[in-house]
PDB file of C-alpha atoms in Angstrom:
ATOM      1  CA  MET A   1     115.168  98.918 123.197  1.00 38.00           C
ATOM      2  CA  THR A   2     111.336  98.524 122.849  1.00 37.00           C
ATOM      3  CA  THR A   3     110.184  98.411 119.176  1.00 40.00           C
ATOM      4  CA  LEU A   4     106.901 100.067 120.362  1.00 40.00           C
ATOM      5  CA  SER A   5     107.645 103.064 122.430  1.00 39.00           C
ATOM      6  CA  PRO A   6     104.926 104.047 124.862  1.00 39.00           C
ATOM      7  CA  SER A   7     104.169 107.279 122.749  1.00 37.00           C
ATOM      8  CA  THR A   8     103.601 105.277 119.639  1.00 37.00           C
ATOM      9  CA  SER A   9     101.473 102.552 121.265  1.00 40.00           C
ATOM     10  CA  THR A  10      99.247 105.061 123.121  1.00 40.00           C
ATOM     11  CA  SER A  11      98.571 106.924 119.852  1.00 40.00           C
ATOM     12  CA  THR A  12      96.919 103.905 118.482  1.00 42.00           C
ATOM     13  CA  PRO A  13      93.156 104.567 118.124  1.00 45.00           C
ATOM     14  CA  ALA A  14      91.314 102.545 120.710  1.00 43.00           C
ATOM     15  CA  GLY A  15      88.859  99.762 119.246  1.00 44.00           C
ATOM     16  CA  VAL A  16      91.210  99.140 116.202  1.00 51.00           C
ATOM     17  CA  SER A  17      92.273  95.682 117.588  1.00 65.00           C
ATOM     18  CA  ALA A  18      94.943  97.564 119.583  1.00 81.00           C
ATOM     19  CA  GLN A  19      97.860  95.416 121.028  1.00 85.00           C
ATOM     20  CA  VAL A  20      99.237  95.589 124.467  1.00 86.00           C
ATOM     21  CA  ASP A  21     102.222  94.286 126.342  1.00 87.00           C
ATOM     22  CA  PRO A  22     100.934  91.247 128.449  1.00 85.00           C
ATOM     23  CA  ARG A  23     103.485  92.022 131.224  1.00 89.00           C
ATOM     24  CA  GLY A  24     101.775  95.490 131.516  1.00 91.00           C
ATOM     25  CA  LEU A  25      98.458  93.814 132.148  1.00 91.00           C
ATOM     26  CA  ARG A  26     100.054  91.447 134.883  1.00 91.00           C
ATOM     27  CA  PHE A  27     101.711  94.852 136.463  1.00 93.00           C
ATOM     28  CA  ALA A  28      98.192  96.590 136.252  1.00 94.00           C
ATOM     29  CA  ALA A  29      96.676  93.547 137.921  1.00 94.00           C
ATOM     30  CA  ALA A  30      99.329  93.639 140.693  1.00 95.00           C
ATOM     31  CA  LEU A  31      98.813  97.161 141.550  1.00 96.00           C
ATOM     32  CA  THR A  32      94.899  96.626 141.344  1.00 96.00           C
ATOM     33  CA  SER A  33      95.351  93.720 143.685  1.00 96.00           C
ATOM     34  CA  LEU A  34      97.348  95.897 146.355  1.00 97.00           C
ATOM     35  CA  VAL A  35      94.845  98.696 146.104  1.00 97.00           C
ATOM     36  CA  LEU A  36      91.813  96.291 146.446  1.00 96.00           C
ATOM     37  CA  ALA A  37      93.591  94.535 149.440  1.00 96.00           C
ATOM     38  CA  ALA A  38      94.205  97.804 151.185  1.00 96.00           C
ATOM     39  CA  ALA A  39      90.538  98.974 150.688  1.00 95.00           C
ATOM     40  CA  LEU A  40      89.367  95.476 152.053  1.00 94.00           C
ATOM     41  CA  LEU A  41      91.403  95.739 155.108  1.00 94.00           C
ATOM     42  CA  SER A  42      90.363  99.291 155.956  1.00 93.00           C
ATOM     43  CA  VAL A  43      86.425  98.596 155.463  1.00 92.00           C
ATOM     44  CA  GLU A  44      85.972  97.933 159.296  1.00 88.00           C
ATOM     45  CA  PRO A  45      88.482 100.153 160.883  1.00 89.00           C
ATOM     46  CA  ALA A  46      88.188 103.093 158.756  1.00 90.00           C
ATOM     47  CA  ARG A  47      85.468 103.213 156.216  1.00 90.00           C
ATOM     48  CA  GLU A  48      86.468 106.660 154.739  1.00 92.00           C
ATOM     49  CA  ILE A  49      90.009 105.327 153.697  1.00 95.00           C
ATOM     50  CA  ALA A  50      87.961 102.263 152.233  1.00 94.00           C
ATOM     51  CA  LEU A  51      85.815 104.477 150.220  1.00 95.00           C
ATOM     52  CA  VAL A  52      88.532 106.758 148.949  1.00 96.00           C
ATOM     53  CA  LEU A  53      90.656 103.759 147.676  1.00 96.00           C
ATOM     54  CA  THR A  54      87.377 101.892 146.213  1.00 96.00           C
ATOM     55  CA  ALA A  55      86.675 105.282 144.455  1.00 97.00           C
ATOM     56  CA  ALA A  56      90.092 105.694 142.983  1.00 97.00           C
ATOM     57  CA  GLN A  57      90.208 102.044 142.017  1.00 97.00           C
ATOM     58  CA  ALA A  58      86.893 102.528 140.321  1.00 97.00           C
ATOM     59  CA  VAL A  59      88.211 105.414 138.494  1.00 97.00           C
ATOM     60  CA  VAL A  60      91.150 103.479 137.093  1.00 97.00           C
ATOM     61  CA  PHE A  61      88.755 100.723 135.957  1.00 96.00           C
ATOM     62  CA  ALA A  62      86.658 103.135 134.329  1.00 96.00           C
ATOM     63  CA  ILE A  63      89.474 104.804 132.559  1.00 96.00           C
ATOM     64  CA  GLY A  64      90.699 101.316 131.429  1.00 93.00           C
ATOM     65  CA  ALA A  65      87.170 100.098 130.467  1.00 93.00           C
ATOM     66  CA  PHE A  66      86.231 103.346 128.239  1.00 94.00           C
ATOM     67  CA  LEU A  67      89.408 104.502 126.908  1.00 92.00           C
ATOM     68  CA  GLY A  68      91.309 101.333 126.875  1.00 88.00           C
ATOM     69  CA  VAL A  69      94.016  99.714 129.379  1.00 88.00           C
ATOM     70  CA  ARG A  70      97.066 101.527 127.991  1.00 87.00           C
ATOM     71  CA  HIS A  71      95.278 104.788 129.090  1.00 90.00           C
ATOM     72  CA  SER A  72      94.530 103.668 132.756  1.00 92.00           C
ATOM     73  CA  PRO A  73      96.896 105.212 135.209  1.00 93.00           C
ATOM     74  CA  TYR A  74      98.545 101.739 135.874  1.00 93.00           C
ATOM     75  CA  GLY A  75      99.197 101.200 132.117  1.00 90.00           C
ATOM     76  CA  ARG A  76     100.669 104.533 131.801  1.00 91.00           C
ATOM     77  CA  PHE A  77     103.072 104.074 134.774  1.00 92.00           C
ATOM     78  CA  PHE A  78     104.066 100.736 133.049  1.00 92.00           C
ATOM     79  CA  GLY A  79     104.744 102.328 129.847  1.00 90.00           C
ATOM     80  CA  ARG A  80     106.943 105.274 131.145  1.00 90.00           C
ATOM     81  CA  VAL A  81     108.738 103.777 134.000  1.00 91.00           C
ATOM     82  CA  VAL A  82     108.734  99.973 134.202  1.00 91.00           C
ATOM     83  CA  ARG A  83     108.802  98.922 130.346  1.00 90.00           C
ATOM     84  CA  PRO A  84     111.827 101.050 129.301  1.00 89.00           C
ATOM     85  CA  ARG A  85     113.836  98.952 131.803  1.00 89.00           C
ATOM     86  CA  LEU A  86     112.591  95.652 130.410  1.00 89.00           C
ATOM     87  CA  ALA A  87     113.596  93.760 127.100  1.00 88.00           C
ATOM     88  CA  ALA A  88     111.216  94.133 124.102  1.00 86.00           C
ATOM     89  CA  PRO A  89     107.878  92.112 124.597  1.00 84.00           C
ATOM     90  CA  THR A  90     108.099  88.726 122.705  1.00 83.00           C
ATOM     91  CA  GLU A  91     104.352  88.703 122.180  1.00 80.00           C
ATOM     92  CA  LEU A  92     101.706  91.227 122.422  1.00 83.00           C
ATOM     93  CA  GLU A  93      98.142  90.592 123.319  1.00 81.00           C
ATOM     94  CA  ASP A  94      94.498  91.682 121.939  1.00 80.00           C
ATOM     95  CA  ALA A  95      93.854  94.808 123.924  1.00 83.00           C
ATOM     96  CA  ARG A  96      89.879  93.926 123.889  1.00 82.00           C
ATOM     97  CA  PRO A  97      89.664  91.102 126.440  1.00 83.00           C
ATOM     98  CA  PRO A  98      91.314  93.020 129.389  1.00 87.00           C
ATOM     99  CA  GLN A  99      89.403  96.216 128.383  1.00 88.00           C
ATOM    100  CA  PHE A 100      86.087  94.023 128.758  1.00 88.00           C
ATOM    101  CA  ALA A 101      87.735  92.760 132.270  1.00 90.00           C
ATOM    102  CA  GLN A 102      88.008  96.321 133.354  1.00 93.00           C
ATOM    103  CA  ALA A 103      84.285  97.004 132.869  1.00 92.00           C
ATOM    104  CA  VAL A 104      83.648  93.753 135.034  1.00 92.00           C
ATOM    105  CA  GLY A 105      86.110  95.247 137.721  1.00 94.00           C
ATOM    106  CA  LEU A 106      84.165  98.720 137.519  1.00 96.00           C
ATOM    107  CA  ALA A 107      80.769  96.733 137.965  1.00 95.00           C
ATOM    108  CA  PHE A 108      82.380  95.210 141.356  1.00 96.00           C
ATOM    109  CA  ALA A 109      83.959  98.562 142.628  1.00 97.00           C
ATOM    110  CA  THR A 110      80.597 100.116 142.046  1.00 97.00           C
ATOM    111  CA  VAL A 111      78.889  97.591 144.186  1.00 97.00           C
ATOM    112  CA  ALA A 112      81.461  98.095 146.673  1.00 97.00           C
ATOM    113  CA  LEU A 113      81.038 101.756 146.671  1.00 96.00           C
ATOM    114  CA  VAL A 114      77.404 101.587 147.106  1.00 96.00           C
ATOM    115  CA  GLY A 115      77.981  99.151 150.036  1.00 95.00           C
ATOM    116  CA  LEU A 116      80.128 101.620 151.699  1.00 95.00           C
ATOM    117  CA  ALA A 117      78.102 104.550 151.249  1.00 94.00           C
ATOM    118  CA  LEU A 118      74.924 102.932 152.314  1.00 94.00           C
ATOM    119  CA  ASP A 119      76.689 101.359 155.487  1.00 92.00           C
ATOM    120  CA  LEU A 120      76.309  97.834 154.073  1.00 94.00           C
ATOM    121  CA  PRO A 121      79.852  96.389 155.014  1.00 92.00           C
ATOM    122  CA  VAL A 122      79.171  92.975 154.199  1.00 94.00           C
ATOM    123  CA  LEU A 123      78.059  93.986 150.578  1.00 95.00           C
ATOM    124  CA  ALA A 124      81.169  96.071 150.327  1.00 95.00           C
ATOM    125  CA  LEU A 125      83.534  93.310 151.566  1.00 96.00           C
ATOM    126  CA  VAL A 126      82.014  90.599 149.231  1.00 96.00           C
ATOM    127  CA  ALA A 127      82.110  92.908 146.326  1.00 96.00           C
ATOM    128  CA  LEU A 128      85.895  93.827 147.065  1.00 96.00           C
ATOM    129  CA  ALA A 129      86.733  90.285 147.722  1.00 96.00           C
ATOM    130  CA  LEU A 130      85.401  88.963 144.403  1.00 95.00           C
ATOM    131  CA  ALA A 131      87.296  91.843 142.410  1.00 96.00           C
ATOM    132  CA  LEU A 132      90.417  90.950 144.545  1.00 96.00           C
ATOM    133  CA  VAL A 133      90.144  87.248 143.506  1.00 96.00           C
ATOM    134  CA  ALA A 134      89.788  88.305 139.781  1.00 94.00           C
ATOM    135  CA  ALA A 135      92.777  90.615 140.108  1.00 95.00           C
ATOM    136  CA  LEU A 136      95.078  88.108 142.028  1.00 95.00           C
ATOM    137  CA  LEU A 137      94.160  85.429 139.120  1.00 93.00           C
ATOM    138  CA  ASN A 138      95.266  87.939 136.595  1.00 91.00           C
ATOM    139  CA  ALA A 139      98.550  88.905 138.313  1.00 92.00           C
ATOM    140  CA  ALA A 140      99.555  85.524 139.393  1.00 90.00           C
ATOM    141  CA  VAL A 141      98.822  83.290 136.432  1.00 87.00           C
ATOM    142  CA  GLY A 142      97.363  85.695 133.674  1.00 85.00           C
ATOM    143  CA  PHE A 143      94.012  84.308 133.898  1.00 86.00           C
ATOM    144  CA  CYS A 144      91.270  86.710 132.962  1.00 85.00           C
ATOM    145  CA  LEU A 145      88.315  86.030 134.891  1.00 84.00           C
ATOM    146  CA  GLY A 146      86.173  88.918 133.578  1.00 80.00           C
ATOM    147  CA  CYS A 147      87.006  87.440 130.004  1.00 81.00           C
ATOM    148  CA  GLU A 148      85.826  84.099 130.881  1.00 81.00           C
ATOM    149  CA  MET A 149      82.579  85.302 131.962  1.00 79.00           C
ATOM    150  CA  TYR A 150      81.861  87.136 128.660  1.00 80.00           C
ATOM    151  CA  LEU A 151      80.462  84.164 126.934  1.00 84.00           C
ATOM    152  CA  LEU A 152      78.231  83.066 129.926  1.00 84.00           C
ATOM    153  CA  VAL A 153      76.824  86.604 129.989  1.00 81.00           C
ATOM    154  CA  ARG A 154      76.198  86.587 126.220  1.00 80.00           C
ATOM    155  CA  ARG A 155      74.505  83.189 126.459  1.00 83.00           C
ATOM    156  CA  VAL A 156      72.179  84.464 129.236  1.00 83.00           C
ATOM    157  CA  ALA A 157      71.730  87.805 127.613  1.00 79.00           C
ATOM    158  CA  ALA A 158      70.745  86.654 124.093  1.00 71.00           C
ATOM    159  CA  PRO A 159      66.956  85.415 123.903  1.00 65.00           C
ATOM    160  CA  ALA A 160      66.929  81.594 123.149  1.00 59.00           C
ATOM    161  CA  ALA A 161      65.625  80.378 119.836  1.00 51.00           C
TER     162      ALA A 161
ATOM    163  CA  MET B   1      89.724  92.027 161.965  1.00 79.00           C
ATOM    164  CA  ILE B   2      86.956  90.612 159.436  1.00 88.00           C
ATOM    165  CA  GLY B   3      88.785  92.492 156.569  1.00 89.00           C
ATOM    166  CA  VAL B   4      91.710  90.209 157.291  1.00 92.00           C
ATOM    167  CA  TRP B   5      89.783  87.038 157.192  1.00 93.00           C
ATOM    168  CA  VAL B   6      87.934  88.127 154.044  1.00 93.00           C
ATOM    169  CA  LEU B   7      91.439  89.018 152.353  1.00 94.00           C
ATOM    170  CA  LEU B   8      92.827  85.419 153.595  1.00 95.00           C
ATOM    171  CA  GLY B   9      89.612  83.689 151.975  1.00 95.00           C
ATOM    172  CA  ALA B  10      90.057  85.708 148.710  1.00 95.00           C
ATOM    173  CA  VAL B  11      93.778  84.628 148.368  1.00 95.00           C
ATOM    174  CA  VAL B  12      92.549  80.911 149.405  1.00 96.00           C
ATOM    175  CA  LEU B  13      89.910  81.164 146.671  1.00 95.00           C
ATOM    176  CA  ALA B  14      92.155  82.606 144.011  1.00 94.00           C
ATOM    177  CA  VAL B  15      94.633  79.823 144.705  1.00 94.00           C
ATOM    178  CA  VAL B  16      92.195  77.085 144.390  1.00 95.00           C
ATOM    179  CA  VAL B  17      90.616  78.629 141.167  1.00 92.00           C
ATOM    180  CA  ALA B  18      94.142  78.808 139.611  1.00 92.00           C
ATOM    181  CA  ALA B  19      94.784  75.051 140.541  1.00 93.00           C
ATOM    182  CA  VAL B  20      91.283  73.753 139.357  1.00 91.00           C
ATOM    183  CA  LYS B  21      91.804  75.838 135.908  1.00 89.00           C
ATOM    184  CA  ARG B  22      95.227  74.261 135.652  1.00 88.00           C
ATOM    185  CA  ALA B  23      94.142  70.933 136.159  1.00 89.00           C
ATOM    186  CA  LEU B  24      91.123  71.208 133.621  1.00 88.00           C
ATOM    187  CA  ASP B  25      92.526  73.295 130.997  1.00 89.00           C
ATOM    188  CA  GLY B  26      92.901  71.471 127.715  1.00 88.00           C
ATOM    189  CA  ARG B  27      91.872  68.041 129.066  1.00 90.00           C
ATOM    190  CA  PHE B  28      90.124  66.175 126.500  1.00 89.00           C
ATOM    191  CA  ARG B  29      87.097  64.324 127.705  1.00 87.00           C
ATOM    192  CA  THR B  30      85.495  61.747 125.528  1.00 84.00           C
ATOM    193  CA  ALA B  31      81.836  62.497 124.470  1.00 74.00           C
ATOM    194  CA  GLY B  32      79.123  59.477 124.627  1.00 58.00           C
ATOM    195  CA  PRO B  33      76.417  58.176 126.657  1.00 50.00           C
ATOM    196  CA  GLU B  34      78.565  57.239 129.813  1.00 47.00           C
ATOM    197  CA  ALA B  35      80.955  60.441 129.615  1.00 45.00           C
ATOM    198  CA  SER B  36      77.817  62.830 129.371  1.00 44.00           C
ATOM    199  CA  SER B  37      75.977  61.254 132.288  1.00 44.00           C
ATOM    200  CA  ARG B  38      79.089  61.294 134.507  1.00 45.00           C
ATOM    201  CA  ASP B  39      79.461  64.907 133.563  1.00 48.00           C
ATOM    202  CA  GLY B  40      75.845  65.667 134.567  1.00 47.00           C
ATOM    203  CA  ASP B  41      75.016  67.001 131.266  1.00 48.00           C
ATOM    204  CA  GLY B  42      71.368  66.337 131.820  1.00 47.00           C
ATOM    205  CA  ASP B  43      69.762  64.083 129.065  1.00 49.00           C
ATOM    206  CA  GLY B  44      73.263  63.335 127.592  1.00 48.00           C
ATOM    207  CA  SER B  45      72.522  59.842 126.051  1.00 49.00           C
ATOM    208  CA  GLN B  46      72.473  61.457 122.483  1.00 66.00           C
ATOM    209  CA  LEU B  47      75.714  62.003 120.627  1.00 80.00           C
ATOM    210  CA  GLU B  48      75.923  65.418 119.232  1.00 88.00           C
ATOM    211  CA  VAL B  49      76.464  65.577 115.277  1.00 90.00           C
ATOM    212  CA  LEU B  50      77.610  68.524 113.578  1.00 90.00           C
ATOM    213  CA  THR B  51      77.532  69.262 109.776  1.00 90.00           C
ATOM    214  CA  PRO B  52      79.899  71.438 107.731  1.00 90.00           C
ATOM    215  CA  ALA B  53      77.341  74.103 107.227  1.00 90.00           C
ATOM    216  CA  GLU B  54      76.767  74.364 110.862  1.00 89.00           C
ATOM    217  CA  ILE B  55      80.546  75.093 111.491  1.00 89.00           C
ATOM    218  CA  GLY B  56      81.205  76.778 108.288  1.00 89.00           C
ATOM    219  CA  GLY B  57      84.073  74.527 107.221  1.00 87.00           C
ATOM    220  CA  GLU B  58      84.746  71.163 105.714  1.00 88.00           C
ATOM    221  CA  LEU B  59      85.329  68.139 107.938  1.00 91.00           C
ATOM    222  CA  GLY B  60      88.614  66.344 107.770  1.00 90.00           C
ATOM    223  CA  ALA B  61      88.993  62.964 106.443  1.00 91.00           C
ATOM    224  CA  ARG B  62      90.128  61.514 109.732  1.00 91.00           C
ATOM    225  CA  LEU B  63      89.515  64.101 112.213  1.00 93.00           C
ATOM    226  CA  THR B  64      88.682  67.986 112.543  1.00 94.00           C
ATOM    227  CA  PHE B  65      89.388  70.089 115.504  1.00 95.00           C
ATOM    228  CA  VAL B  66      86.292  72.563 115.793  1.00 95.00           C
ATOM    229  CA  GLN B  67      87.423  75.729 117.924  1.00 96.00           C
ATOM    230  CA  PHE B  68      84.995  78.006 119.648  1.00 95.00           C
ATOM    231  CA  SER B  69      86.356  81.294 119.922  1.00 92.00           C
ATOM    232  CA  SER B  70      85.189  84.816 121.279  1.00 88.00           C
ATOM    233  CA  SER B  71      86.351  88.302 120.903  1.00 80.00           C
ATOM    234  CA  PHE B  72      87.215  88.696 124.561  1.00 78.00           C
ATOM    235  CA  CYS B  73      89.369  85.718 124.866  1.00 83.00           C
ATOM    236  CA  SER B  74      93.146  85.866 124.901  1.00 80.00           C
ATOM    237  CA  PRO B  75      94.054  82.219 124.953  1.00 88.00           C
ATOM    238  CA  CYS B  76      91.814  81.631 121.823  1.00 90.00           C
ATOM    239  CA  ARG B  77      94.500  83.046 119.735  1.00 87.00           C
ATOM    240  CA  ALA B  78      97.208  80.747 121.134  1.00 89.00           C
ATOM    241  CA  THR B  79      94.935  77.864 120.654  1.00 93.00           C
ATOM    242  CA  ARG B  80      94.349  78.934 117.082  1.00 94.00           C
ATOM    243  CA  THR B  81      98.111  79.185 116.300  1.00 93.00           C
ATOM    244  CA  LEU B  82      98.721  75.699 118.100  1.00 94.00           C
ATOM    245  CA  LEU B  83      95.879  73.871 116.227  1.00 94.00           C
ATOM    246  CA  GLY B  84      96.741  75.565 112.887  1.00 94.00           C
ATOM    247  CA  ASP B  85     100.466  74.319 113.428  1.00 92.00           C
ATOM    248  CA  VAL B  86      99.542  70.829 114.387  1.00 91.00           C
ATOM    249  CA  VAL B  87      97.001  70.344 111.356  1.00 91.00           C
ATOM    250  CA  ARG B  88      99.312  71.826 108.794  1.00 90.00           C
ATOM    251  CA  THR B  89     101.641  68.773 108.698  1.00 87.00           C
ATOM    252  CA  ARG B  90      98.837  66.219 108.809  1.00 88.00           C
ATOM    253  CA  GLU B  91      96.764  64.785 106.313  1.00 88.00           C
ATOM    254  CA  GLY B  92      92.925  64.528 106.663  1.00 90.00           C
ATOM    255  CA  VAL B  93      93.056  66.638 109.865  1.00 93.00           C
ATOM    256  CA  GLU B  94      91.241  69.929 109.856  1.00 93.00           C
ATOM    257  CA  HIS B  95      90.925  73.061 112.115  1.00 95.00           C
ATOM    258  CA  VAL B  96      87.756  74.999 111.968  1.00 95.00           C
ATOM    259  CA  GLU B  97      87.241  78.087 114.180  1.00 95.00           C
ATOM    260  CA  VAL B  98      83.707  79.062 115.032  1.00 95.00           C
ATOM    261  CA  ASP B  99      82.621  82.327 116.556  1.00 93.00           C
ATOM    262  CA  ALA B 100      80.818  81.609 119.488  1.00 91.00           C
ATOM    263  CA  GLU B 101      79.067  85.016 119.732  1.00 88.00           C
ATOM    264  CA  SER B 102      77.525  84.742 116.346  1.00 90.00           C
ATOM    265  CA  ASN B 103      76.611  81.070 116.805  1.00 91.00           C
ATOM    266  CA  LEU B 104      74.717  81.101 120.335  1.00 90.00           C
ATOM    267  CA  GLU B 105      72.220  78.685 119.286  1.00 89.00           C
ATOM    268  CA  LEU B 106      75.135  76.080 118.562  1.00 92.00           C
ATOM    269  CA  VAL B 107      76.799  77.116 121.773  1.00 91.00           C
ATOM    270  CA  ARG B 108      73.777  76.419 123.855  1.00 90.00           C
ATOM    271  CA  ARG B 109      73.070  72.948 122.063  1.00 91.00           C
ATOM    272  CA  LEU B 110      76.645  71.943 122.676  1.00 91.00           C
ATOM    273  CA  ASN B 111      76.516  73.281 126.295  1.00 89.00           C
ATOM    274  CA  ILE B 112      79.770  75.290 125.481  1.00 91.00           C
ATOM    275  CA  LEU B 113      80.509  77.564 128.551  1.00 88.00           C
ATOM    276  CA  ARG B 114      84.036  78.902 127.963  1.00 88.00           C
ATOM    277  CA  THR B 115      86.053  79.940 125.176  1.00 89.00           C
ATOM    278  CA  PRO B 116      88.312  78.339 123.617  1.00 92.00           C
ATOM    279  CA  THR B 117      86.424  75.016 123.633  1.00 94.00           C
ATOM    280  CA  VAL B 118      87.832  72.583 121.274  1.00 95.00           C
ATOM    281  CA  LEU B 119      85.543  69.665 120.021  1.00 95.00           C
ATOM    282  CA  VAL B 120      86.960  66.733 118.457  1.00 94.00           C
ATOM    283  CA  VAL B 121      84.652  65.800 115.444  1.00 93.00           C
ATOM    284  CA  ASP B 122      84.988  62.539 113.581  1.00 91.00           C
ATOM    285  CA  PRO B 123      84.573  62.212 109.670  1.00 92.00           C
ATOM    286  CA  ALA B 124      80.671  61.819 110.093  1.00 92.00           C
ATOM    287  CA  GLY B 125      80.426  64.979 112.097  1.00 91.00           C
ATOM    288  CA  VAL B 126      79.949  63.057 115.554  1.00 92.00           C
ATOM    289  CA  VAL B 127      81.449  64.996 118.481  1.00 93.00           C
ATOM    290  CA  VAL B 128      83.857  62.554 120.069  1.00 91.00           C
ATOM    291  CA  GLY B 129      85.549  64.471 122.485  1.00 91.00           C
ATOM    292  CA  ARG B 130      85.834  68.011 123.812  1.00 92.00           C
ATOM    293  CA  ALA B 131      88.365  70.227 125.765  1.00 93.00           C
ATOM    294  CA  SER B 132      88.137  73.735 127.084  1.00 91.00           C
ATOM    295  CA  GLY B 133      90.830  76.251 127.788  1.00 91.00           C
ATOM    296  CA  LEU B 134      94.057  76.314 125.990  1.00 91.00           C
ATOM    297  CA  PRO B 135      95.140  72.994 125.409  1.00 92.00           C
ATOM    298  CA  ARG B 136      98.813  71.769 125.539  1.00 91.00           C
ATOM    299  CA  ARG B 137     100.468  70.320 122.506  1.00 91.00           C
ATOM    300  CA  GLU B 138     100.881  66.961 123.752  1.00 91.00           C
ATOM    301  CA  GLN B 139      97.269  66.722 124.551  1.00 92.00           C
ATOM    302  CA  ILE B 140      96.563  67.266 120.915  1.00 92.00           C
ATOM    303  CA  GLU B 141      99.141  64.877 119.914  1.00 91.00           C
ATOM    304  CA  ALA B 142      97.471  62.372 122.232  1.00 91.00           C
ATOM    305  CA  VAL B 143      94.052  62.948 120.445  1.00 91.00           C
ATOM    306  CA  LEU B 144      95.837  62.476 116.940  1.00 89.00           C
ATOM    307  CA  ALA B 145      97.473  59.231 118.369  1.00 88.00           C
ATOM    308  CA  SER B 146      93.887  57.773 119.161  1.00 83.00           C
ATOM    309  CA  VAL B 147      93.123  57.845 115.427  1.00 78.00           C
ATOM    310  CA  GLY B 148      96.310  56.584 114.250  1.00 72.00           C
ATOM    311  CA  GLY B 149      98.817  59.556 114.228  1.00 64.00           C
TER     312      GLY B 149
END
């Protein structure tokens, strides 16, 4: 059985260099990809559905960004249903990079929501597509696009000497 | 219908980004006048020189791997483990890790865009090569072979 049961791992206080199962991150990214793809496909034919799906994904991103990825619904589902069926993880990952990436995802989902609410379908499509690219990369090859952007953002944000 | 095309476009873009990343990660490029102009580094004709004070660590007698890391970076830890493992068994080869966020001036000067970025630094502090992304062990070994193992 796993050495870290879901209950002990979720009781770790957020921010204290918490560790997460990388397979859970990939699983959550795959679910995120499905939801974003469904939202993308419904922008034109059924904007209300796209709005509901995008809003739901934005809430998931927000929980992951503010409370930690283990507390997001996808992370909880992985911990309760998927991980008990898998072997113990061979390695754990720092929870901070994916948590930052959830905040980047939230930013894109928010832009998509604005686009849907203000009847700007192109804005919504572009924002959803970019979020989907990031989620697909994370799910398929474990590449965290949001994390890559961190240093670039810091470079631009900090005043030049 | 447009949603289907945008979805396909997103999938294609993800595949392209993954392929480019796989090709570029850990590939050591030689620094120098011709290398910099090829990479379009702007002025580029100057070799960068690092001092032990700047990187917060001693330079190896033969070679130093200077790794730039940030907190939101998963491959940085794997890079640290790999480089630490490689230098442990070798005389005169050092591994120094620099926190990119608290050394933004250095990051700008060296035009570092991603973490991890690994600089290959000679005993005089001259940056002779660099790679970004998690390197493979054989890529590190190849750099070491170029200075005689």
